[in-house]
Amino acid sequence: MTATTEFRYVSYTQEVIFGAGSISRFPELMNRFPWKRFILCTSRSMRSKGQVAALEAAFGDRLLAIYDRVQPHVQDTQVAEVLDLARESNVDAVMGMGGGSPIGMAKAVGFQLDLPIIAIPTTYAGSEMTAVYGVTHTDEFPPRKVTVSDPKITPRLVIYDPVLTLDLPPELTASTGINALAHCIEALYSKTRNPLSTAAAVEGVRHIHNALFDCFKGGKKINTRSEMLLGSHLAGFSLASASMGLHHGLCHVLGGTANIPHGIANSIILPHAIRFNADATAPQLLPAAEAMGISIKGDPPTEAIERMRQTIHELIGSMNLPQRLRDAGVAQSDLPQLAQIAFQNRTVQNNPKPITAISQIEQILEDAW
Ligand code: NAD
């Protein structure tokens, strides 16, 4: 592993509570924080699983508004609706419960109204830890997802309750779990990695590797779900404290423009991004390979990383996730336009291995197609 000799990072004030049943601590928490009037952003599945009713019971008349229709990739039209609802209800805090989309919605609304944000993640996407959100601009053709970054976007309170993930269906478990793994991989080779992001990323890989497949196979075991959620917390921490590269930038474009679910985009692209970057980043990725139980001794680093890439590729396949863009509904004729958009993407351009020509991205997309 190469030592980092210079670094800079920003840390944010967050309270993080982790543990089975921690959602039941809300009444106690509400006495410690000054917030009295809440809006909840969530999705239909949370309502049907009874999670919304549980919050209604805990918050009583302090829960003034509920928006339970948040769609994937946070549409600008929905943000406008929730902003109106939050203003009408005169709330003083915004809660997001669900995957990265409801949490992204809570961030967008909280940030624009200058209100604190509370995040209760129920997938492994990791948005709860970061100071950034994306909104899809639907009035553009093709639609484009635009990110906003500001320290104030970081959720002030994060509640991780593995019980909420027991019902996460196998495909979402698998795909958002690979999203978490991708945070760790890109944090390890990030241009802005620092000792904390690296430590979190390596431990994140270890826990995700231990727990993800078991969660996919039999999601109801609380110990395995706890380990996976811990892995995704560490992954989210590393995502928050180091800038991302090619993989995240490409997934962002595939989500916003081709409307591919975020976790699925991650599952298709991750092995390709690792391969593209291997010659420039293999030494940084060795601790991840080691955390996955892959021998890193003897061979050149690129060979160990190729074995890690293959292991990840097989893990993705064993969880029945799509592994080609064509299986996610992308037409081959769309690839040049997607490559063009991705070439201008800031995160793509932040890749540790420079991307100097659109043809490099087109080649990755062709390989992934
Ligand atoms: P999502 O939030 O779009 O949710 C996908 C589906 O999962 C939805 O249908 C939802 O109802 C369902 N779901 C969520 N939790 C469930 C549960 N426990 N049981 C059953 N169903 C459940 O998907 P996601 O992958 O969590 O998040 C992706 C979005 O988050 C993308 O827009 C991505 O760009 C964004 N994101 C942002 C960051 C960030 O740092 N800002 C990080 C990661 C992802």
mmCIF file of C-alpha atoms and ligand atoms in Angstrom:
data_model
loop_
_atom_site.group_PDB
_atom_site.id
_atom_site.type_symbol
_atom_site.label_atom_id
_atom_site.label_comp_id
_atom_site.label_asym_id
_atom_site.label_seq_id
_atom_site.Cartn_x
_atom_site.Cartn_y
_atom_site.Cartn_z
ATOM 1 C CA MET A 1 0.000 0.000 0.000
ATOM 2 C CA THR A 2 1.327 3.464 -0.828
ATOM 3 C CA ALA A 3 1.365 5.859 2.115
ATOM 4 C CA THR A 4 -0.485 9.144 1.789
ATOM 5 C CA THR A 5 1.946 11.882 2.709
ATOM 6 C CA GLU A 6 -0.250 14.932 2.156
ATOM 7 C CA PHE A 7 -3.954 15.318 2.712
ATOM 8 C CA ARG A 8 -6.793 17.682 3.447
ATOM 9 C CA TYR A 9 -10.316 16.789 4.511
ATOM 10 C CA VAL A 10 -13.434 18.480 5.800
ATOM 11 C CA SER A 11 -15.438 16.931 8.608
ATOM 12 C CA TYR A 12 -19.069 17.692 9.241
ATOM 13 C CA THR A 13 -21.087 17.817 12.443
ATOM 14 C CA GLN A 14 -23.322 14.789 12.432
ATOM 15 C CA GLU A 15 -24.826 12.608 15.101
ATOM 16 C CA VAL A 16 -24.958 8.984 13.976
ATOM 17 C CA ILE A 17 -26.969 6.390 15.880
ATOM 18 C CA PHE A 18 -26.591 2.761 14.869
ATOM 19 C CA GLY A 19 -28.316 -0.329 16.216
ATOM 20 C CA ALA A 20 -31.243 -2.697 15.896
ATOM 21 C CA GLY A 21 -34.350 -0.937 17.200
ATOM 22 C CA SER A 22 -32.705 2.518 17.239
ATOM 23 C CA ILE A 23 -35.710 4.030 15.449
ATOM 24 C CA SER A 24 -37.600 3.597 18.732
ATOM 25 C CA ARG A 25 -35.256 6.153 20.300
ATOM 26 C CA PHE A 26 -36.933 8.988 18.428
ATOM 27 C CA PRO A 27 -39.050 10.217 21.366
ATOM 28 C CA GLU A 28 -35.901 10.526 23.519
ATOM 29 C CA LEU A 29 -33.958 12.170 20.689
ATOM 30 C CA MET A 30 -36.653 14.719 20.061
ATOM 31 C CA ASN A 31 -36.179 16.019 23.572
ATOM 32 C CA ARG A 32 -32.501 16.646 22.893
ATOM 33 C CA PHE A 33 -32.946 18.516 19.623
ATOM 34 C CA PRO A 34 -34.828 21.802 19.296
ATOM 35 C CA TRP A 35 -36.915 20.693 16.278
ATOM 36 C CA LYS A 36 -40.677 20.552 16.788
ATOM 37 C CA ARG A 37 -42.353 20.473 13.370
ATOM 38 C CA PHE A 38 -41.356 17.824 10.840
ATOM 39 C CA ILE A 39 -41.981 16.841 7.244
ATOM 40 C CA LEU A 40 -41.210 13.282 6.132
ATOM 41 C CA CYS A 41 -40.016 12.438 2.599
ATOM 42 C CA THR A 42 -40.321 8.768 1.778
ATOM 43 C CA SER A 43 -41.479 6.270 -0.834
ATOM 44 C CA ARG A 44 -44.598 4.143 -1.241
ATOM 45 C CA SER A 45 -42.826 0.937 -0.164
ATOM 46 C CA MET A 46 -42.058 2.446 3.243
ATOM 47 C CA ARG A 47 -45.744 3.255 3.666
ATOM 48 C CA SER A 48 -46.823 -0.267 2.688
ATOM 49 C CA LYS A 49 -44.304 -1.861 5.065
ATOM 50 C CA GLY A 50 -45.715 0.044 8.032
ATOM 51 C CA GLN A 51 -42.588 2.155 8.614
ATOM 52 C CA VAL A 52 -44.470 5.400 8.018
ATOM 53 C CA ALA A 53 -47.129 4.393 10.554
ATOM 54 C CA ALA A 54 -44.368 3.732 13.104
ATOM 55 C CA LEU A 55 -43.013 7.268 12.647
ATOM 56 C CA GLU A 56 -46.519 8.732 12.784
ATOM 57 C CA ALA A 57 -46.994 6.997 16.129
ATOM 58 C CA ALA A 58 -43.637 8.219 17.453
ATOM 59 C CA PHE A 59 -44.027 11.834 16.293
ATOM 60 C CA GLY A 60 -47.752 12.383 16.834
ATOM 61 C CA ASP A 61 -48.872 15.878 15.857
ATOM 62 C CA ARG A 62 -45.263 17.007 15.373
ATOM 63 C CA LEU A 63 -45.265 15.218 12.017
ATOM 64 C CA LEU A 64 -47.067 17.904 10.025
ATOM 65 C CA ALA A 65 -46.626 16.596 6.497
ATOM 66 C CA ILE A 66 -45.738 13.378 4.708
ATOM 67 C CA TYR A 67 -44.673 13.134 1.064
ATOM 68 C CA ASP A 68 -44.579 9.418 0.260
ATOM 69 C CA ARG A 69 -44.257 9.464 -3.517
ATOM 70 C CA VAL A 70 -40.541 10.172 -3.979
ATOM 71 C CA GLN A 71 -39.424 8.677 -7.291
ATOM 72 C CA PRO A 72 -35.929 7.429 -8.131
ATOM 73 C CA HIS A 73 -33.313 10.030 -9.037
ATOM 74 C CA VAL A 74 -35.188 12.951 -7.382
ATOM 75 C CA GLN A 75 -37.203 14.711 -10.103
ATOM 76 C CA ASP A 76 -37.185 18.541 -10.046
ATOM 77 C CA THR A 77 -40.994 18.630 -10.375
ATOM 78 C CA GLN A 78 -41.336 16.609 -7.166
ATOM 79 C CA VAL A 79 -38.838 18.824 -5.344
ATOM 80 C CA ALA A 80 -41.066 21.816 -6.178
ATOM 81 C CA GLU A 81 -44.105 19.978 -4.718
ATOM 82 C CA VAL A 82 -42.306 19.086 -1.490
ATOM 83 C CA LEU A 83 -40.939 22.624 -1.110
ATOM 84 C CA ASP A 84 -44.519 23.964 -1.295
ATOM 85 C CA LEU A 85 -45.721 21.390 1.221
ATOM 86 C CA ALA A 86 -42.882 22.156 3.651
ATOM 87 C CA ARG A 87 -43.503 25.921 3.411
ATOM 88 C CA GLU A 88 -47.285 25.541 3.887
ATOM 89 C CA SER A 89 -46.707 23.332 6.940
ATOM 90 C CA ASN A 90 -44.133 25.723 8.392
ATOM 91 C CA VAL A 91 -41.832 22.855 9.398
ATOM 92 C CA ASP A 92 -38.504 23.301 11.170
ATOM 93 C CA ALA A 93 -36.820 20.009 10.157
ATOM 94 C CA VAL A 94 -36.918 17.668 7.138
ATOM 95 C CA MET A 95 -36.724 13.881 7.475
ATOM 96 C CA GLY A 96 -35.877 11.448 4.701
ATOM 97 C CA MET A 97 -36.580 7.752 5.230
ATOM 98 C CA GLY A 98 -35.811 5.179 2.544
ATOM 99 C CA GLY A 99 -33.141 4.765 -0.099
ATOM 100 C CA GLY A 100 -30.938 7.442 -1.587
ATOM 101 C CA SER A 101 -33.890 9.056 -3.391
ATOM 102 C CA PRO A 102 -36.059 10.030 -0.359
ATOM 103 C CA ILE A 103 -32.903 11.078 1.465
ATOM 104 C CA GLY A 104 -31.852 13.117 -1.594
ATOM 105 C CA MET A 105 -35.298 14.754 -1.592
ATOM 106 C CA ALA A 106 -34.978 15.628 2.124
ATOM 107 C CA LYS A 107 -31.552 17.119 1.404
ATOM 108 C CA ALA A 108 -32.819 19.184 -1.546
ATOM 109 C CA VAL A 109 -35.722 20.592 0.476
ATOM 110 C CA GLY A 110 -33.789 21.062 3.721
ATOM 111 C CA PHE A 111 -30.976 22.842 1.925
ATOM 112 C CA GLN A 112 -33.245 25.187 -0.031
ATOM 113 C CA LEU A 113 -35.251 26.097 3.090
ATOM 114 C CA ASP A 114 -32.168 26.214 5.330
ATOM 115 C CA LEU A 115 -33.566 23.553 7.665
ATOM 116 C CA PRO A 116 -31.794 20.646 9.408
ATOM 117 C CA ILE A 117 -31.995 17.256 7.697
ATOM 118 C CA ILE A 118 -32.553 13.904 9.398
ATOM 119 C CA ALA A 119 -31.789 10.716 7.445
ATOM 120 C CA ILE A 120 -33.051 7.195 8.096
ATOM 121 C CA PRO A 121 -31.509 4.948 5.415
ATOM 122 C CA THR A 122 -33.184 1.681 4.441
ATOM 123 C CA THR A 123 -30.849 0.711 1.565
ATOM 124 C CA TYR A 124 -27.055 0.649 1.316
ATOM 125 C CA ALA A 125 -26.696 3.668 -1.010
ATOM 126 C CA GLY A 126 -24.891 5.864 1.559
ATOM 127 C CA SER A 127 -26.426 9.267 0.806
ATOM 128 C CA GLU A 128 -27.107 9.852 4.510
ATOM 129 C CA MET A 129 -23.421 10.595 5.133
ATOM 130 C CA THR A 130 -22.720 13.086 2.365
ATOM 131 C CA ALA A 131 -22.894 16.818 1.705
ATOM 132 C CA VAL A 132 -24.272 16.425 -1.809
ATOM 133 C CA TYR A 133 -27.536 15.663 -3.566
ATOM 134 C CA GLY A 134 -28.592 15.224 -7.175
ATOM 135 C CA VAL A 135 -31.785 16.440 -8.846
ATOM 136 C CA THR A 136 -32.922 15.336 -12.288
ATOM 137 C CA HIS A 137 -33.862 18.261 -14.543
ATOM 138 C CA THR A 138 -36.844 16.931 -16.444
ATOM 139 C CA ASP A 139 -37.299 19.967 -18.701
ATOM 140 C CA GLU A 140 -34.096 19.139 -20.565
ATOM 141 C CA PHE A 141 -33.898 16.512 -23.286
ATOM 142 C CA PRO A 142 -32.378 14.126 -22.540
ATOM 143 C CA PRO A 143 -33.001 14.743 -18.813
ATOM 144 C CA ARG A 144 -29.852 15.548 -16.840
ATOM 145 C CA LYS A 145 -29.036 14.976 -13.196
ATOM 146 C CA VAL A 146 -27.380 17.982 -11.569
ATOM 147 C CA THR A 147 -25.579 17.764 -8.235
ATOM 148 C CA VAL A 148 -25.443 20.399 -5.518
ATOM 149 C CA SER A 149 -22.734 20.303 -2.825
ATOM 150 C CA ASP A 150 -22.618 22.281 0.383
ATOM 151 C CA PRO A 151 -21.624 21.368 3.959
ATOM 152 C CA LYS A 152 -25.161 22.352 5.073
ATOM 153 C CA ILE A 153 -26.583 19.447 3.044
ATOM 154 C CA THR A 154 -25.022 16.888 5.398
ATOM 155 C CA PRO A 155 -27.792 15.292 7.486
ATOM 156 C CA ARG A 156 -27.485 16.521 11.061
ATOM 157 C CA LEU A 157 -28.858 13.279 12.515
ATOM 158 C CA VAL A 158 -28.561 9.812 10.948
ATOM 159 C CA ILE A 159 -30.390 6.827 12.366
ATOM 160 C CA TYR A 160 -29.290 3.410 11.163
ATOM 161 C CA ASP A 161 -31.714 0.708 12.214
ATOM 162 C CA PRO A 162 -30.931 -2.671 10.603
ATOM 163 C CA VAL A 163 -34.484 -3.811 11.408
ATOM 164 C CA LEU A 164 -35.669 -1.457 8.635
ATOM 165 C CA THR A 165 -33.552 -3.375 6.124
ATOM 166 C CA LEU A 166 -34.869 -6.869 6.915
ATOM 167 C CA ASP A 167 -37.473 -6.579 4.159
ATOM 168 C CA LEU A 168 -35.177 -5.023 1.564
ATOM 169 C CA PRO A 169 -35.822 -7.276 -1.475
ATOM 170 C CA PRO A 170 -32.913 -9.375 -2.832
ATOM 171 C CA GLU A 171 -32.332 -7.271 -5.966
ATOM 172 C CA LEU A 172 -32.211 -3.993 -4.022
ATOM 173 C CA THR A 173 -30.056 -5.599 -1.344
ATOM 174 C CA ALA A 174 -27.616 -6.757 -4.009
ATOM 175 C CA SER A 175 -27.569 -3.633 -6.172
ATOM 176 C CA THR A 176 -27.372 -1.037 -3.400
ATOM 177 C CA GLY A 177 -24.779 -3.259 -1.694
ATOM 178 C CA ILE A 178 -22.625 -3.070 -4.843
ATOM 179 C CA ASN A 179 -23.162 0.698 -4.799
ATOM 180 C CA ALA A 180 -21.664 0.710 -1.283
ATOM 181 C CA LEU A 181 -18.749 -1.440 -2.439
ATOM 182 C CA ALA A 182 -18.142 1.033 -5.265
ATOM 183 C CA HIS A 183 -17.905 3.938 -2.766
ATOM 184 C CA CYS A 184 -15.089 2.081 -1.014
ATOM 185 C CA ILE A 185 -13.252 1.251 -4.255
ATOM 186 C CA GLU A 186 -13.334 4.815 -5.564
ATOM 187 C CA ALA A 187 -12.465 6.259 -2.126
ATOM 188 C CA LEU A 188 -9.347 4.072 -2.049
ATOM 189 C CA TYR A 189 -7.992 5.403 -5.324
ATOM 190 C CA SER A 190 -9.489 8.884 -4.955
ATOM 191 C CA LYS A 191 -7.348 11.899 -5.748
ATOM 192 C CA THR A 192 -8.421 13.326 -2.371
ATOM 193 C CA ARG A 193 -8.134 10.178 -0.235
ATOM 194 C CA ASN A 194 -6.980 10.697 3.327
ATOM 195 C CA PRO A 195 -6.141 8.315 6.195
ATOM 196 C CA LEU A 196 -9.734 8.270 7.522
ATOM 197 C CA SER A 197 -11.408 7.714 4.167
ATOM 198 C CA THR A 198 -8.958 4.893 3.435
ATOM 199 C CA ALA A 199 -9.465 3.218 6.821
ATOM 200 C CA ALA A 200 -13.256 3.437 6.470
ATOM 201 C CA ALA A 201 -13.145 2.129 2.895
ATOM 202 C CA VAL A 202 -11.018 -0.916 3.745
ATOM 203 C CA GLU A 203 -13.246 -1.855 6.693
ATOM 204 C CA GLY A 204 -16.296 -1.165 4.530
ATOM 205 C CA VAL A 205 -15.054 -3.643 1.904
ATOM 206 C CA ARG A 206 -14.386 -6.237 4.631
ATOM 207 C CA HIS A 207 -17.906 -6.014 6.085
ATOM 208 C CA ILE A 208 -19.637 -5.814 2.700
ATOM 209 C CA HIS A 209 -17.684 -8.814 1.448
ATOM 210 C CA ASN A 210 -18.598 -10.782 4.601
ATOM 211 C CA ALA A 211 -22.278 -9.922 4.616
ATOM 212 C CA LEU A 212 -23.647 -8.951 1.200
ATOM 213 C CA PHE A 213 -24.228 -12.368 -0.340
ATOM 214 C CA ASP A 214 -25.801 -13.713 2.873
ATOM 215 C CA CYS A 215 -28.144 -10.716 3.013
ATOM 216 C CA PHE A 216 -29.080 -11.387 -0.607
ATOM 217 C CA LYS A 217 -29.748 -15.082 0.080
ATOM 218 C CA GLY A 218 -31.594 -14.822 3.372
ATOM 219 C CA GLY A 219 -32.298 -11.243 4.273
ATOM 220 C CA LYS A 220 -34.028 -11.793 7.577
ATOM 221 C CA LYS A 221 -31.001 -12.380 9.799
ATOM 222 C CA ILE A 222 -30.467 -9.309 11.952
ATOM 223 C CA ASN A 223 -26.750 -9.979 12.572
ATOM 224 C CA THR A 224 -25.940 -10.203 8.875
ATOM 225 C CA ARG A 225 -28.108 -7.181 8.090
ATOM 226 C CA SER A 226 -26.328 -5.253 10.859
ATOM 227 C CA GLU A 227 -22.923 -6.110 9.426
ATOM 228 C CA MET A 228 -24.027 -5.071 5.930
ATOM 229 C CA LEU A 229 -25.465 -1.782 7.204
ATOM 230 C CA LEU A 230 -22.230 -1.155 9.090
ATOM 231 C CA GLY A 231 -20.336 -1.764 5.843
ATOM 232 C CA SER A 232 -22.586 0.685 4.035
ATOM 233 C CA HIS A 233 -22.118 3.286 6.795
ATOM 234 C CA LEU A 234 -18.340 3.018 6.438
ATOM 235 C CA ALA A 235 -18.725 3.161 2.662
ATOM 236 C CA GLY A 236 -20.887 6.291 3.016
ATOM 237 C CA PHE A 237 -18.263 7.818 5.312
ATOM 238 C CA SER A 238 -15.549 7.204 2.730
ATOM 239 C CA LEU A 239 -17.803 8.586 -0.018
ATOM 240 C CA ALA A 240 -18.352 11.739 2.040
ATOM 241 C CA SER A 241 -14.685 12.341 2.731
ATOM 242 C CA ALA A 242 -13.021 11.620 -0.615
ATOM 243 C CA SER A 243 -13.968 12.745 -4.106
ATOM 244 C CA MET A 244 -15.179 10.112 -6.570
ATOM 245 C CA GLY A 245 -14.107 9.343 -10.155
ATOM 246 C CA LEU A 246 -15.052 7.631 -13.402
ATOM 247 C CA HIS A 247 -17.332 4.984 -11.881
ATOM 248 C CA HIS A 248 -19.560 7.362 -9.934
ATOM 249 C CA GLY A 249 -19.620 9.919 -12.733
ATOM 250 C CA LEU A 250 -20.718 7.305 -15.270
ATOM 251 C CA CYS A 251 -23.407 5.882 -12.958
ATOM 252 C CA HIS A 252 -24.689 9.388 -12.407
ATOM 253 C CA VAL A 253 -25.085 9.938 -16.152
ATOM 254 C CA LEU A 254 -26.655 6.496 -16.681
ATOM 255 C CA GLY A 255 -29.160 7.258 -13.914
ATOM 256 C CA GLY A 256 -30.085 10.809 -14.862
ATOM 257 C CA THR A 257 -30.063 10.415 -18.652
ATOM 258 C CA ALA A 258 -30.803 6.707 -19.293
ATOM 259 C CA ASN A 259 -32.946 6.326 -16.123
ATOM 260 C CA ILE A 260 -31.137 3.170 -14.996
ATOM 261 C CA PRO A 261 -31.690 2.461 -11.268
ATOM 262 C CA HIS A 262 -28.599 3.649 -9.428
ATOM 263 C CA GLY A 263 -27.661 0.285 -7.915
ATOM 264 C CA ILE A 264 -28.044 -1.482 -11.272
ATOM 265 C CA ALA A 265 -25.824 1.092 -12.993
ATOM 266 C CA ASN A 266 -23.231 0.438 -10.277
ATOM 267 C CA SER A 267 -23.420 -3.307 -10.788
ATOM 268 C CA ILE A 268 -22.861 -3.003 -14.528
ATOM 269 C CA ILE A 269 -20.098 -0.406 -14.454
ATOM 270 C CA LEU A 270 -17.954 -1.302 -11.411
ATOM 271 C CA PRO A 271 -15.895 -4.149 -12.967
ATOM 272 C CA HIS A 272 -15.259 -1.996 -16.069
ATOM 273 C CA ALA A 273 -14.169 1.022 -14.009
ATOM 274 C CA ILE A 274 -11.794 -1.147 -11.959
ATOM 275 C CA ARG A 275 -10.275 -2.577 -15.148
ATOM 276 C CA PHE A 276 -9.896 0.849 -16.790
ATOM 277 C CA ASN A 277 -8.183 2.308 -13.732
ATOM 278 C CA ALA A 278 -6.110 -0.742 -12.747
ATOM 279 C CA ASP A 279 -2.782 0.309 -14.256
ATOM 280 C CA ALA A 280 -2.938 3.662 -12.453
ATOM 281 C CA THR A 281 -4.516 2.611 -9.158
ATOM 282 C CA ALA A 282 -3.655 -1.021 -8.360
ATOM 283 C CA PRO A 283 -1.391 -0.252 -5.359
ATOM 284 C CA GLN A 284 -4.173 1.769 -3.694
ATOM 285 C CA LEU A 285 -6.669 -1.064 -4.197
ATOM 286 C CA LEU A 286 -4.495 -3.821 -2.702
ATOM 287 C CA PRO A 287 -5.935 -3.413 0.848
ATOM 288 C CA ALA A 288 -9.425 -3.911 -0.613
ATOM 289 C CA ALA A 289 -8.323 -7.120 -2.326
ATOM 290 C CA GLU A 290 -6.767 -8.292 0.940
ATOM 291 C CA ALA A 291 -9.968 -7.455 2.850
ATOM 292 C CA MET A 292 -11.806 -9.686 0.362
ATOM 293 C CA GLY A 293 -9.475 -12.576 1.146
ATOM 294 C CA ILE A 294 -7.561 -12.354 -2.141
ATOM 295 C CA SER A 295 -3.856 -13.150 -2.002
ATOM 296 C CA ILE A 296 -1.850 -10.046 -2.843
ATOM 297 C CA LYS A 297 1.621 -11.522 -2.349
ATOM 298 C CA GLY A 298 4.097 -12.250 -5.089
ATOM 299 C CA ASP A 299 2.311 -11.024 -8.192
ATOM 300 C CA PRO A 300 2.388 -7.497 -9.587
ATOM 301 C CA PRO A 301 -0.428 -5.413 -7.996
ATOM 302 C CA THR A 302 -2.350 -5.304 -11.279
ATOM 303 C CA GLU A 303 -2.703 -9.107 -11.217
ATOM 304 C CA ALA A 304 -4.111 -9.118 -7.671
ATOM 305 C CA ILE A 305 -6.527 -6.360 -8.684
ATOM 306 C CA GLU A 306 -7.584 -8.329 -11.752
ATOM 307 C CA ARG A 307 -8.433 -11.238 -9.389
ATOM 308 C CA MET A 308 -10.393 -8.814 -7.195
ATOM 309 C CA ARG A 309 -12.234 -7.472 -10.238
ATOM 310 C CA GLN A 310 -13.101 -11.012 -11.283
ATOM 311 C CA THR A 311 -14.353 -11.821 -7.756
ATOM 312 C CA ILE A 312 -16.570 -8.729 -7.782
ATOM 313 C CA HIS A 313 -17.834 -9.592 -11.276
ATOM 314 C CA GLU A 314 -18.734 -13.103 -10.070
ATOM 315 C CA LEU A 315 -20.404 -11.779 -6.914
ATOM 316 C CA ILE A 316 -22.566 -9.473 -9.040
ATOM 317 C CA GLY A 317 -23.461 -12.379 -11.358
ATOM 318 C CA SER A 318 -24.223 -14.722 -8.437
ATOM 319 C CA MET A 319 -26.800 -12.206 -7.193
ATOM 320 C CA ASN A 320 -28.537 -12.246 -10.604
ATOM 321 C CA LEU A 321 -27.941 -8.547 -11.245
ATOM 322 C CA PRO A 322 -27.810 -7.270 -14.824
ATOM 323 C CA GLN A 323 -24.210 -7.127 -16.033
ATOM 324 C CA ARG A 324 -24.670 -5.467 -19.401
ATOM 325 C CA LEU A 325 -26.123 -2.105 -20.358
ATOM 326 C CA ARG A 326 -28.307 -3.808 -22.979
ATOM 327 C CA ASP A 327 -29.957 -5.772 -20.143
ATOM 328 C CA ALA A 328 -30.813 -2.480 -18.451
ATOM 329 C CA GLY A 329 -32.625 -1.176 -21.532
ATOM 330 C CA VAL A 330 -29.853 0.951 -23.078
ATOM 331 C CA ALA A 331 -29.755 0.952 -26.895
ATOM 332 C CA GLN A 332 -26.315 0.671 -28.486
ATOM 333 C CA SER A 333 -27.133 3.752 -30.557
ATOM 334 C CA ASP A 334 -27.397 5.784 -27.304
ATOM 335 C CA LEU A 335 -23.808 5.094 -26.285
ATOM 336 C CA PRO A 336 -22.117 7.986 -28.196
ATOM 337 C CA GLN A 337 -24.457 10.542 -26.627
ATOM 338 C CA LEU A 338 -24.028 9.049 -23.145
ATOM 339 C CA ALA A 339 -20.251 9.115 -23.639
ATOM 340 C CA GLN A 340 -20.390 12.747 -24.681
ATOM 341 C CA ILE A 341 -22.400 13.736 -21.601
ATOM 342 C CA ALA A 342 -20.142 11.664 -19.346
ATOM 343 C CA PHE A 343 -17.001 13.272 -20.811
ATOM 344 C CA GLN A 344 -18.211 16.638 -19.529
ATOM 345 C CA ASN A 345 -19.154 15.246 -16.120
ATOM 346 C CA ARG A 346 -17.036 16.754 -13.331
ATOM 347 C CA THR A 347 -16.817 13.472 -11.419
ATOM 348 C CA VAL A 348 -15.681 11.583 -14.509
ATOM 349 C CA GLN A 349 -13.037 14.249 -15.068
ATOM 350 C CA ASN A 350 -11.894 13.817 -11.464
ATOM 351 C CA ASN A 351 -10.817 10.249 -12.213
ATOM 352 C CA PRO A 352 -7.315 9.410 -10.952
ATOM 353 C CA LYS A 353 -6.347 8.170 -14.425
ATOM 354 C CA PRO A 354 -6.889 11.127 -16.761
ATOM 355 C CA ILE A 355 -9.692 10.837 -19.292
ATOM 356 C CA THR A 356 -8.605 12.840 -22.282
ATOM 357 C CA ALA A 357 -10.886 11.644 -25.082
ATOM 358 C CA ILE A 358 -14.575 10.820 -25.451
ATOM 359 C CA SER A 359 -13.502 7.624 -27.223
ATOM 360 C CA GLN A 360 -12.124 6.246 -23.924
ATOM 361 C CA ILE A 361 -15.582 6.496 -22.354
ATOM 362 C CA GLU A 362 -17.281 5.204 -25.475
ATOM 363 C CA GLN A 363 -15.024 2.146 -25.311
ATOM 364 C CA ILE A 364 -15.946 1.497 -21.649
ATOM 365 C CA LEU A 365 -19.643 1.837 -22.484
ATOM 366 C CA GLU A 366 -19.267 -0.468 -25.504
ATOM 367 C CA ASP A 367 -17.523 -3.048 -23.306
ATOM 368 C CA ALA A 368 -20.307 -2.704 -20.740
ATOM 369 C CA TRP A 369 -23.027 -2.968 -23.402
HETATM 370 P P1 NAD B 1 -33.975 4.535 -4.258
HETATM 371 O O1 NAD B 1 -33.938 5.413 -3.071
HETATM 372 O O2 NAD B 1 -34.311 5.147 -5.569
HETATM 373 O O3 NAD B 1 -34.942 3.330 -3.918
HETATM 374 C C1 NAD B 1 -35.136 2.285 -4.845
HETATM 375 C C2 NAD B 1 -36.345 1.470 -4.447
HETATM 376 O O4 NAD B 1 -36.115 0.842 -3.194
HETATM 377 C C3 NAD B 1 -37.608 2.295 -4.252
HETATM 378 O O5 NAD B 1 -38.636 1.696 -4.982
HETATM 379 C C4 NAD B 1 -37.885 2.194 -2.760
HETATM 380 O O6 NAD B 1 -39.238 2.258 -2.464
HETATM 381 C C5 NAD B 1 -37.298 0.838 -2.424
HETATM 382 N N1 NAD B 1 -36.890 0.619 -1.030
HETATM 383 C C6 NAD B 1 -36.035 1.351 -0.293
HETATM 384 N N2 NAD B 1 -35.856 0.815 0.923
HETATM 385 C C7 NAD B 1 -36.619 -0.297 0.957
HETATM 386 C C8 NAD B 1 -36.839 -1.311 1.950
HETATM 387 N N3 NAD B 1 -36.199 -1.294 3.125
HETATM 388 N N4 NAD B 1 -37.690 -2.306 1.642
HETATM 389 C C9 NAD B 1 -38.298 -2.365 0.439
HETATM 390 N N5 NAD B 1 -38.124 -1.453 -0.553
HETATM 391 C C10 NAD B 1 -37.286 -0.437 -0.285
HETATM 392 O O7 NAD B 1 -32.579 3.764 -4.483
HETATM 393 P P2 NAD B 1 -31.147 3.826 -3.806
HETATM 394 O O8 NAD B 1 -30.300 2.951 -4.621
HETATM 395 O O9 NAD B 1 -31.209 3.626 -2.350
HETATM 396 O O10 NAD B 1 -30.698 5.348 -4.025
HETATM 397 C C11 NAD B 1 -30.357 5.795 -5.294
HETATM 398 C C12 NAD B 1 -30.455 7.296 -5.390
HETATM 399 O O11 NAD B 1 -29.669 7.897 -4.372
HETATM 400 C C13 NAD B 1 -29.917 7.807 -6.707
HETATM 401 O O12 NAD B 1 -30.635 8.932 -7.102
HETATM 402 C C14 NAD B 1 -28.476 8.178 -6.350
HETATM 403 O O13 NAD B 1 -27.932 9.119 -7.229
HETATM 404 C C15 NAD B 1 -28.656 8.713 -4.972
HETATM 405 N N6 NAD B 1 -27.450 8.620 -4.149
HETATM 406 C C16 NAD B 1 -26.933 9.757 -3.671
HETATM 407 C C17 NAD B 1 -25.814 9.729 -2.884
HETATM 408 C C18 NAD B 1 -25.269 11.003 -2.331
HETATM 409 O O14 NAD B 1 -24.256 10.994 -1.685
HETATM 410 N N7 NAD B 1 -25.919 12.111 -2.556
HETATM 411 C C19 NAD B 1 -25.200 8.502 -2.574
HETATM 412 C C20 NAD B 1 -25.760 7.339 -3.080
HETATM 413 C C21 NAD B 1 -26.893 7.393 -3.873
#
